[in-house]
JSON list of C-alpha atoms in Angstrom, two decimals:
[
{"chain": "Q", "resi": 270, "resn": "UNK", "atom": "CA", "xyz": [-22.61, -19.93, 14.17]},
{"chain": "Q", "resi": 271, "resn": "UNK", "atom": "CA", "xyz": [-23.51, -17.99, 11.12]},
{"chain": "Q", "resi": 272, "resn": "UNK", "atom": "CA", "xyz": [-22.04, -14.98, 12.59]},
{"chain": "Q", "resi": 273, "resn": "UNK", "atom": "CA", "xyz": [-19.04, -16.62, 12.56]},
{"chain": "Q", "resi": 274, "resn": "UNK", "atom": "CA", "xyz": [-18.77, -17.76, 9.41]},
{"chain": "Q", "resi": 275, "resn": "UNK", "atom": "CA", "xyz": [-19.72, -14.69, 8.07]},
{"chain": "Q", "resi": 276, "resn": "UNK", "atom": "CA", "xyz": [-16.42, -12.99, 9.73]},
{"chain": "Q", "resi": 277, "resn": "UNK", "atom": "CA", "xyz": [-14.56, -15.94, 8.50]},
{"chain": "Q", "resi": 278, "resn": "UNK", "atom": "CA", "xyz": [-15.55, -15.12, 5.03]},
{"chain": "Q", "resi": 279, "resn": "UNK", "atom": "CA", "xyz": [-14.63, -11.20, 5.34]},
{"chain": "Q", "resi": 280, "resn": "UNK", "atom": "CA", "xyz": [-11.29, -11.78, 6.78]},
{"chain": "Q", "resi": 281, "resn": "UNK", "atom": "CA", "xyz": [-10.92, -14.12, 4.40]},
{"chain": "Q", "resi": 282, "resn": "UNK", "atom": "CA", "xyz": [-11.94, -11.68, 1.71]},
{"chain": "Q", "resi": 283, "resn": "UNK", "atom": "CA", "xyz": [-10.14, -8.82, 3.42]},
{"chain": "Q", "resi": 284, "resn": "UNK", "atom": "CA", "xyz": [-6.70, -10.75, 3.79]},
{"chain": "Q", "resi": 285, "resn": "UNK", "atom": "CA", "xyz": [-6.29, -11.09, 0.14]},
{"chain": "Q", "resi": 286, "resn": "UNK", "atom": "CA", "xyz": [-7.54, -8.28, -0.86]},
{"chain": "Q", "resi": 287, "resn": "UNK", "atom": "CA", "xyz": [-10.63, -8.72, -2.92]},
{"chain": "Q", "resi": 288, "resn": "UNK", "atom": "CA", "xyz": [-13.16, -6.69, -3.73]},
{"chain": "Q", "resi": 289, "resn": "UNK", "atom": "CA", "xyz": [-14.56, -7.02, -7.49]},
{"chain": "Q", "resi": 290, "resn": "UNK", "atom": "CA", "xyz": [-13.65, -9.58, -10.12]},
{"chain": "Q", "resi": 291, "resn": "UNK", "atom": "CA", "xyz": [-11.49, -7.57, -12.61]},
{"chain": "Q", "resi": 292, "resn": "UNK", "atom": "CA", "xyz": [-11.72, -7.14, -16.42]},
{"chain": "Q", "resi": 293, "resn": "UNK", "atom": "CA", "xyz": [-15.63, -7.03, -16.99]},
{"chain": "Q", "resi": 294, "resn": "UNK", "atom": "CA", "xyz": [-15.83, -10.08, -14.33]},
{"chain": "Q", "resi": 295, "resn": "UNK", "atom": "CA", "xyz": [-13.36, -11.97, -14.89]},
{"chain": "Q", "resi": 296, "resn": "UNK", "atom": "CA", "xyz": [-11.86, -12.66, -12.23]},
{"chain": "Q", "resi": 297, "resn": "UNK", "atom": "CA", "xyz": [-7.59, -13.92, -11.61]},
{"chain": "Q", "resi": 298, "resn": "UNK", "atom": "CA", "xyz": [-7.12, -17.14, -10.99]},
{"chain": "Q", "resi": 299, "resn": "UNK", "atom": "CA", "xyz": [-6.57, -16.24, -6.87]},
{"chain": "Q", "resi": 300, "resn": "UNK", "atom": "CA", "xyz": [-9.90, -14.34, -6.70]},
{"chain": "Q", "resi": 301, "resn": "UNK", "atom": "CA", "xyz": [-11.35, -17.67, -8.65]},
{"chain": "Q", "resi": 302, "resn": "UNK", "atom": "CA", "xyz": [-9.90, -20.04, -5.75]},
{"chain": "Q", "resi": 303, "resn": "UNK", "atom": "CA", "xyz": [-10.81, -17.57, -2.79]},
{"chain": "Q", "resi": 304, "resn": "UNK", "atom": "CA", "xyz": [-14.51, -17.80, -4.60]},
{"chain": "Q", "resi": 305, "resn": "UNK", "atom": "CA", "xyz": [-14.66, -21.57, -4.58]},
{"chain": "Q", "resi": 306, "resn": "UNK", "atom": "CA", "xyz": [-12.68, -21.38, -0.77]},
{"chain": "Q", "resi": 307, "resn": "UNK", "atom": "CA", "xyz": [-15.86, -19.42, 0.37]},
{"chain": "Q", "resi": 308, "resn": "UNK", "atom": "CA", "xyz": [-18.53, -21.44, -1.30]},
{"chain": "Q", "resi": 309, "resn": "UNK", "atom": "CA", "xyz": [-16.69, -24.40, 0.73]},
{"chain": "Q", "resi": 310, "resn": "UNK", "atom": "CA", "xyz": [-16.22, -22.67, 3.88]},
{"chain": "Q", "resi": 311, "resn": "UNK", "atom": "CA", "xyz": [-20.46, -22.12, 3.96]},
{"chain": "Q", "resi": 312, "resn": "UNK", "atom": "CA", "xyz": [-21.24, -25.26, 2.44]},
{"chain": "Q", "resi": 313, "resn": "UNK", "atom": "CA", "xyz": [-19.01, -26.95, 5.44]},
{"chain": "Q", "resi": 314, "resn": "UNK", "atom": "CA", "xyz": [-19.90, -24.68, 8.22]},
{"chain": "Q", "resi": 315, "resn": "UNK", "atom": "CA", "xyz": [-23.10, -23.28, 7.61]},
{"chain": "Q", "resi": 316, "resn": "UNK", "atom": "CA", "xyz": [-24.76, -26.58, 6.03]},
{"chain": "Q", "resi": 317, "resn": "UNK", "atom": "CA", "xyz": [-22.63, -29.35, 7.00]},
{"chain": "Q", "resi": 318, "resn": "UNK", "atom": "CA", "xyz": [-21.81, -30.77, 3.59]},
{"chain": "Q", "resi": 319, "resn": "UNK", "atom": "CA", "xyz": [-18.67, -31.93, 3.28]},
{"chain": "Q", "resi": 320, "resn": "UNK", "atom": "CA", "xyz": [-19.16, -33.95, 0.00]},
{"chain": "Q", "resi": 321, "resn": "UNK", "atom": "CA", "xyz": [-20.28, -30.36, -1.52]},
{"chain": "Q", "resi": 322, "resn": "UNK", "atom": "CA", "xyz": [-17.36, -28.40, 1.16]},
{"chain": "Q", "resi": 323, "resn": "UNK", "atom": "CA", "xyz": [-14.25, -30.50, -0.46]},
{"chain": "Q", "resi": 324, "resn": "UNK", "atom": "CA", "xyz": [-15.59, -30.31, -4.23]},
{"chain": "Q", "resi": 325, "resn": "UNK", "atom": "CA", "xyz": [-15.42, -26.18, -3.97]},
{"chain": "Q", "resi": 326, "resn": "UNK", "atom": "CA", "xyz": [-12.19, -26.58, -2.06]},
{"chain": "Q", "resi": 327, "resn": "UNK", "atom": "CA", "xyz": [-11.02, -28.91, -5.13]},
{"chain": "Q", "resi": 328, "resn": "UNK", "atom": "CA", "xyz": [-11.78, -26.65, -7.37]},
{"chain": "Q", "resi": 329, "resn": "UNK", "atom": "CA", "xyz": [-10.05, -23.91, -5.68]},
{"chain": "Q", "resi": 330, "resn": "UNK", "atom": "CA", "xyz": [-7.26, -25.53, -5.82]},
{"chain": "Q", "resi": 331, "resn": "UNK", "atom": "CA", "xyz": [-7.47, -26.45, -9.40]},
{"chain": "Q", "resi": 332, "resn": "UNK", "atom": "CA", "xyz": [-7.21, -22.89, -10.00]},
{"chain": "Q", "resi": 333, "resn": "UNK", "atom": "CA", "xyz": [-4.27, -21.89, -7.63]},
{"chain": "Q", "resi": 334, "resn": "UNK", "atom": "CA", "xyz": [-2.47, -25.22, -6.36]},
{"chain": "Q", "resi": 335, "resn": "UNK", "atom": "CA", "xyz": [-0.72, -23.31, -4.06]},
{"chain": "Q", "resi": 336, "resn": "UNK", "atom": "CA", "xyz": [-3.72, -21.60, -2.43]},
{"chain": "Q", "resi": 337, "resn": "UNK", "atom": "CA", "xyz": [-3.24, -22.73, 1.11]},
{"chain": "Q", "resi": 338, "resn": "UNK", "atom": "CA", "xyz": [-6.13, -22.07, 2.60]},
{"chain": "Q", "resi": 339, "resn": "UNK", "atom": "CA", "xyz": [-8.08, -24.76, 0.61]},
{"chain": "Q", "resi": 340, "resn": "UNK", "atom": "CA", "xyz": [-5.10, -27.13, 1.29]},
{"chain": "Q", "resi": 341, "resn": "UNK", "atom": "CA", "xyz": [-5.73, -26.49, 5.37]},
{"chain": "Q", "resi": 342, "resn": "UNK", "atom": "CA", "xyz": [-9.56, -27.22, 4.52]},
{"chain": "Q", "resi": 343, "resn": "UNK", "atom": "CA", "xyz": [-9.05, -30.22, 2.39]},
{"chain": "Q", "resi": 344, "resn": "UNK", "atom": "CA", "xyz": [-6.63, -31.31, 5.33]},
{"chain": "Q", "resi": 345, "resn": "UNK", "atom": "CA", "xyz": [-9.44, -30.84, 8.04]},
{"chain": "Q", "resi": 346, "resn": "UNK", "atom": "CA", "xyz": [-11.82, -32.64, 5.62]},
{"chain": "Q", "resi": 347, "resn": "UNK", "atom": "CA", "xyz": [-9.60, -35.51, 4.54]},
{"chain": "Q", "resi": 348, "resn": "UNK", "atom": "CA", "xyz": [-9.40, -36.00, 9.16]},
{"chain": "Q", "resi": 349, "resn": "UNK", "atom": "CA", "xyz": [-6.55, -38.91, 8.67]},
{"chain": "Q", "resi": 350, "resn": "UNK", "atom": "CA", "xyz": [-4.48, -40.55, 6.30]},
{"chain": "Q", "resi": 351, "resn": "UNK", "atom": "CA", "xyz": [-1.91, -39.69, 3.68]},
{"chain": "Q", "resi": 352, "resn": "UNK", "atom": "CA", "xyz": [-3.91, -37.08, 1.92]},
{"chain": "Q", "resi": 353, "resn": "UNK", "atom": "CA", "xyz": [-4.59, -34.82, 4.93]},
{"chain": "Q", "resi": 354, "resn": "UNK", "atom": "CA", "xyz": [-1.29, -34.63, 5.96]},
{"chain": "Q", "resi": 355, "resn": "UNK", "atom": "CA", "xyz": [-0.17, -34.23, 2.05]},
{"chain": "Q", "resi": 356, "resn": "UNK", "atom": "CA", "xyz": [-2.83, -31.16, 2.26]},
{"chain": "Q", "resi": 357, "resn": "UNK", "atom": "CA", "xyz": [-1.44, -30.39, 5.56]},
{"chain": "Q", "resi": 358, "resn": "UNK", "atom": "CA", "xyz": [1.89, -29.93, 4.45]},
{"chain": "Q", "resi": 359, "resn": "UNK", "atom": "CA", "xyz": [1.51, -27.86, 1.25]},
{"chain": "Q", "resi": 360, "resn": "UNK", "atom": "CA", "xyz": [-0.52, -25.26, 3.47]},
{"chain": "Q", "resi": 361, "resn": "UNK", "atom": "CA", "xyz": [2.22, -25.18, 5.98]},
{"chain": "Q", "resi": 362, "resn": "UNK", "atom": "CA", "xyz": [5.02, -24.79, 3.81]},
{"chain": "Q", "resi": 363, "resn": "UNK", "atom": "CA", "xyz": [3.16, -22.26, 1.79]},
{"chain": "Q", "resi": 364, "resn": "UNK", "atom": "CA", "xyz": [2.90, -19.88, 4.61]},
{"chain": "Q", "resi": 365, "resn": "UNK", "atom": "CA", "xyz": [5.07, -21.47, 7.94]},
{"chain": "Q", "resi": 366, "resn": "UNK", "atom": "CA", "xyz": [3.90, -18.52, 10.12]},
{"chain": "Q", "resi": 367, "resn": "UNK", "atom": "CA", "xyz": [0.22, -19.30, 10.42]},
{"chain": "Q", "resi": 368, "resn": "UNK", "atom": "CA", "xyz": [-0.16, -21.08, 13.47]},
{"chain": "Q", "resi": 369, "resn": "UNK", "atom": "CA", "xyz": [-3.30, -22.62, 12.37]},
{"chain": "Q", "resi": 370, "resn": "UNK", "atom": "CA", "xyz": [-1.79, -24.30, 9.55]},
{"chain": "Q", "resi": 371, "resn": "UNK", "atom": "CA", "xyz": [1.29, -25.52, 11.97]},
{"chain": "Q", "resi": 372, "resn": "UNK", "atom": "CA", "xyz": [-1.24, -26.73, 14.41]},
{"chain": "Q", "resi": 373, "resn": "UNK", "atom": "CA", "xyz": [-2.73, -28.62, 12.08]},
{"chain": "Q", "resi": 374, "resn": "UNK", "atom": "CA", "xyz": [0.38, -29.96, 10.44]},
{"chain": "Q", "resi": 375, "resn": "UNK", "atom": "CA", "xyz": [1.74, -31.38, 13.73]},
{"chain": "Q", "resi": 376, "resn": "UNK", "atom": "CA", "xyz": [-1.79, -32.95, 14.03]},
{"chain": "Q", "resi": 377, "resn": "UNK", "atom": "CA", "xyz": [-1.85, -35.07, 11.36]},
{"chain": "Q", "resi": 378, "resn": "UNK", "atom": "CA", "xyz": [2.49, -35.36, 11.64]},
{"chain": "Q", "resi": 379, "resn": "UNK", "atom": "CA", "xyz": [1.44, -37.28, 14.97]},
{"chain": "Q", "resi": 380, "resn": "UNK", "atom": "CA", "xyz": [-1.70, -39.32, 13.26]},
{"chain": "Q", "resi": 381, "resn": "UNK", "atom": "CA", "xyz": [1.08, -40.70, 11.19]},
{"chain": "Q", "resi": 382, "resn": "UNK", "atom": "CA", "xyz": [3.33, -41.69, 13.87]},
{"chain": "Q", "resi": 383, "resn": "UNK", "atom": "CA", "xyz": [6.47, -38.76, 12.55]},
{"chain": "Q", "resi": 384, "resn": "UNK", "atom": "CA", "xyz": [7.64, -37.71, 15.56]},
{"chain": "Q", "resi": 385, "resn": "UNK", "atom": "CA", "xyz": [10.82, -36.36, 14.37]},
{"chain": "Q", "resi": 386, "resn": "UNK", "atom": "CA", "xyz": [9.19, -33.75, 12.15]},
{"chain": "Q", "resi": 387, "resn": "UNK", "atom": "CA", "xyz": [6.27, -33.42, 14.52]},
{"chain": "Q", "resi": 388, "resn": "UNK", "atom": "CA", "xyz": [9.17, -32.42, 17.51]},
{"chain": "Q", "resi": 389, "resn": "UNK", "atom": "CA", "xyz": [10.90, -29.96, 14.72]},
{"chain": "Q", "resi": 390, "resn": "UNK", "atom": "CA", "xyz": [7.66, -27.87, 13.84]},
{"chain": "Q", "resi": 391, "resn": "UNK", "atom": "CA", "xyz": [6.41, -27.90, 17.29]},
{"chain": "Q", "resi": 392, "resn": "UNK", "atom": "CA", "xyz": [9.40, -26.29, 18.74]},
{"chain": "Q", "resi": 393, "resn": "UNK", "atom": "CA", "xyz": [8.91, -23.43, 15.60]},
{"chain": "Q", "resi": 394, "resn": "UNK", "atom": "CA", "xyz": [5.16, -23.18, 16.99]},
{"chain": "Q", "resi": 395, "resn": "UNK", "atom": "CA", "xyz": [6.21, -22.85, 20.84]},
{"chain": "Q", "resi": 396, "resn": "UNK", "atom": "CA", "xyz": [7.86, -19.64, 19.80]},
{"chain": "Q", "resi": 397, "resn": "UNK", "atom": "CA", "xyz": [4.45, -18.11, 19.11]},
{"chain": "Q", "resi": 398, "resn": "UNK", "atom": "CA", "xyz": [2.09, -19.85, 20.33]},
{"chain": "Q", "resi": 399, "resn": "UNK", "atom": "CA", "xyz": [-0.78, -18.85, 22.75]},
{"chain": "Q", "resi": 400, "resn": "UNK", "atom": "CA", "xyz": [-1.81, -22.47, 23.42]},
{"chain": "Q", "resi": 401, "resn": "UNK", "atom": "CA", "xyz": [-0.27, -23.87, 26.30]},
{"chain": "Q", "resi": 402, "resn": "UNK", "atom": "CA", "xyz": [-1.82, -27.86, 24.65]},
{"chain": "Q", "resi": 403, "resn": "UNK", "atom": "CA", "xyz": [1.49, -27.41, 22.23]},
{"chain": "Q", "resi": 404, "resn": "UNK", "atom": "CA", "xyz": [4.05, -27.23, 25.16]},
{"chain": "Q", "resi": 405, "resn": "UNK", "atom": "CA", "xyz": [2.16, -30.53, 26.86]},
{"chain": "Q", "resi": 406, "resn": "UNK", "atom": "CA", "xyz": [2.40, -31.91, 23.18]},
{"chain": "Q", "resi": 407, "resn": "UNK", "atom": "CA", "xyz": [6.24, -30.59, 22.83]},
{"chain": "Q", "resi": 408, "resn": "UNK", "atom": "CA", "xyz": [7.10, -31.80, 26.43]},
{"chain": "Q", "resi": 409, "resn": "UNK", "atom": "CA", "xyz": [5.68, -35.34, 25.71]},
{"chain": "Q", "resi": 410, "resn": "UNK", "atom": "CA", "xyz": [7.51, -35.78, 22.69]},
{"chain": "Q", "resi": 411, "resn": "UNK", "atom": "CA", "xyz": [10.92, -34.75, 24.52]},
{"chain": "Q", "resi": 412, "resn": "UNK", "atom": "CA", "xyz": [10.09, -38.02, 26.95]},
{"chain": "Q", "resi": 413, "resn": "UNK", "atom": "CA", "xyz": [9.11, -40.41, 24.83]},
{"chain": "Q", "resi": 414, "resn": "UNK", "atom": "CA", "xyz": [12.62, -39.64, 23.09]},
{"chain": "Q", "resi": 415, "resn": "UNK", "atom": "CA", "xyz": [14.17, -39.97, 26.85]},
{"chain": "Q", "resi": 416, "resn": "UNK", "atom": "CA", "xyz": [15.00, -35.90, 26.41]},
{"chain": "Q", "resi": 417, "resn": "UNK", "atom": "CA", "xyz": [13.42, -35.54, 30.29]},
{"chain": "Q", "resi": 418, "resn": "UNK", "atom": "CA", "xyz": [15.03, -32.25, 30.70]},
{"chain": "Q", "resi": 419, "resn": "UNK", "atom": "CA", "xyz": [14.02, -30.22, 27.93]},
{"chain": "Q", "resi": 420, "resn": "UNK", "atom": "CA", "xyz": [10.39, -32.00, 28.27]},
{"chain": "Q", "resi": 421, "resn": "UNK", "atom": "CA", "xyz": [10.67, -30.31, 31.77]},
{"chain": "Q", "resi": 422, "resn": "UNK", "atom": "CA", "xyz": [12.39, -27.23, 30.33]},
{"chain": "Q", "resi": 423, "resn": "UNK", "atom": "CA", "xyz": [9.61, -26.81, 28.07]},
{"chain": "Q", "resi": 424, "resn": "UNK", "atom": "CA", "xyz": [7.32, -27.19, 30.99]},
{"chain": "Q", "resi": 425, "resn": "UNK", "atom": "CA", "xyz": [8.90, -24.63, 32.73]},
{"chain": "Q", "resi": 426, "resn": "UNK", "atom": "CA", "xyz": [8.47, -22.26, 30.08]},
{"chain": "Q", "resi": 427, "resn": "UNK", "atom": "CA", "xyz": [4.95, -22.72, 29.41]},
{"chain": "Q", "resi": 428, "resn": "UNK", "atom": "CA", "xyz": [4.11, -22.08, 33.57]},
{"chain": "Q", "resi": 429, "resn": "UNK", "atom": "CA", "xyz": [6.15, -19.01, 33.46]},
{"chain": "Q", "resi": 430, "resn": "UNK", "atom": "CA", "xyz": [4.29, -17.78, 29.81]},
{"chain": "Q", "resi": 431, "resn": "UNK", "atom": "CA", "xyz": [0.71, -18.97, 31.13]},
{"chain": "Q", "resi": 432, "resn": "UNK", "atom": "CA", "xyz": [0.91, -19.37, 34.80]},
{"chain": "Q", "resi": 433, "resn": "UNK", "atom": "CA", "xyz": [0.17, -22.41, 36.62]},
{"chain": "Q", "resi": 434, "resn": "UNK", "atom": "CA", "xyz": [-2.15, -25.31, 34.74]},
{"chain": "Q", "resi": 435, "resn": "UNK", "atom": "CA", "xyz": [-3.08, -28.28, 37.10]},
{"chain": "Q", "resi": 436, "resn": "UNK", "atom": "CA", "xyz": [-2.48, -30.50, 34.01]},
{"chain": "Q", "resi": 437, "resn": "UNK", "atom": "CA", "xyz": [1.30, -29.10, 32.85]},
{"chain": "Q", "resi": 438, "resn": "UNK", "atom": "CA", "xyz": [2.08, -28.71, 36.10]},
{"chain": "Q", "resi": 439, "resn": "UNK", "atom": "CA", "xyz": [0.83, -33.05, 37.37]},
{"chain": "Q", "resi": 440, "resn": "UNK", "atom": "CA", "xyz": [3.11, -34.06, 34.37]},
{"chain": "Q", "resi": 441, "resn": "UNK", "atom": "CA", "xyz": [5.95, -31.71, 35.46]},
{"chain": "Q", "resi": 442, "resn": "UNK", "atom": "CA", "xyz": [5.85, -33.36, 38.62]},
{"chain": "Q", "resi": 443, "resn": "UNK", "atom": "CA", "xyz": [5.34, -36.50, 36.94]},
{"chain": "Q", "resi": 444, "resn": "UNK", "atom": "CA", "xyz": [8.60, -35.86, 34.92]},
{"chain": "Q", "resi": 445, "resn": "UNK", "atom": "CA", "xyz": [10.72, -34.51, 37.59]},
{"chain": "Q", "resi": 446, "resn": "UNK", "atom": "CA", "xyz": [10.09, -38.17, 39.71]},
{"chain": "Q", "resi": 447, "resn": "UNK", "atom": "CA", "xyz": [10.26, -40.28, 37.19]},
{"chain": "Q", "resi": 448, "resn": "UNK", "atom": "CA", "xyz": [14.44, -38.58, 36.71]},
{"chain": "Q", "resi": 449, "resn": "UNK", "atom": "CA", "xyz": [14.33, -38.56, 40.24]},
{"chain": "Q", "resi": 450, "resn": "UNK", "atom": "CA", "xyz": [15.24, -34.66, 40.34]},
{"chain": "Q", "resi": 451, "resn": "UNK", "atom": "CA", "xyz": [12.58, -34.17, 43.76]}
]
């Protein structure tokens, strides 16, 4: 466990590029959030205080509002509700290639019942993604919106990416007799 939060906080460190606060240690106001983003990261992860995890992640994001890191974290800490999937949001659209931050987007998109937008960013996550739980995800959105074909499309796509999954494949099956296309 501490191992891995320890290589969480140097890629975090090495993806932005820090090494030394600048001018006599001061540091900019991005080294000053990733700071406060680590102090969260161990206080949630290596001590399990979250009271102690989402003040640091506050106050990294009093000092860079856009730092999207701490908005992913305050969205994991917030679990439900308006605010995680306000924190949610900001770290997606700050950086729409992380998959992490997409993932957890389309989480709390579906904890608050938006389908639409939860369909829309899951078919920009499919493109990359190496979990074959967002095609399922994708697939059952299609049917509940009586799209049956591209939910079995999708399905398709993930078995020929991943290879056969008991699970995709019982819900293909599922999807192809419920159209009555066996």
């Amino acid at each position: 466990m501490i191992r891995r939060v320890a290589s969480l906080i140097a890629a975090s460190l090495l993806l932005c590029g820090f090494t030394q606060p600048r001018y006599g240690g001061m540091a900019t106001r991005q080294e000053a959030s990733l700071i406060h983003h680590i102090e969260a990261i161990k206080h949630l992860h290596i001590w399990g205080d979250t009271l102690s995890a989402r003040q640091y992640a506050e106050a990294a994001l009093q000092n860079d509002s856009t730092y999207a890191p701490a908005h992913h974290m305050m969205a994991g800490i917030a679990a439900k509700g308006e605010q995680a999937l306000e924190h949610a949001e900001r770290a997606y659209l700050a950086d729409s290639t992380n998959r992490f931050y997409a993932s957890t987007y389309v989480e709390q998109l579906l904890n608050s019942q938006k389908y639409g937008r939860a369909t829309t960013v899951l078919e920009r996550l499919v493109r990359r993604s190496t979990d074959p739980n967002h095609y399922r995800i994708l697939a059952m959105l299609y049917a509940s919106a009586d799209r049956h074909t591209e939910a079995i499309a999708i399905l398709d796509t993930a078995e020929v990416r991943f290879g056969r999954i008991a699970p995709l494949c019982r819900y293909r099956q599922h999807l192809l007799l419920i159209t009555r296309q066996t």
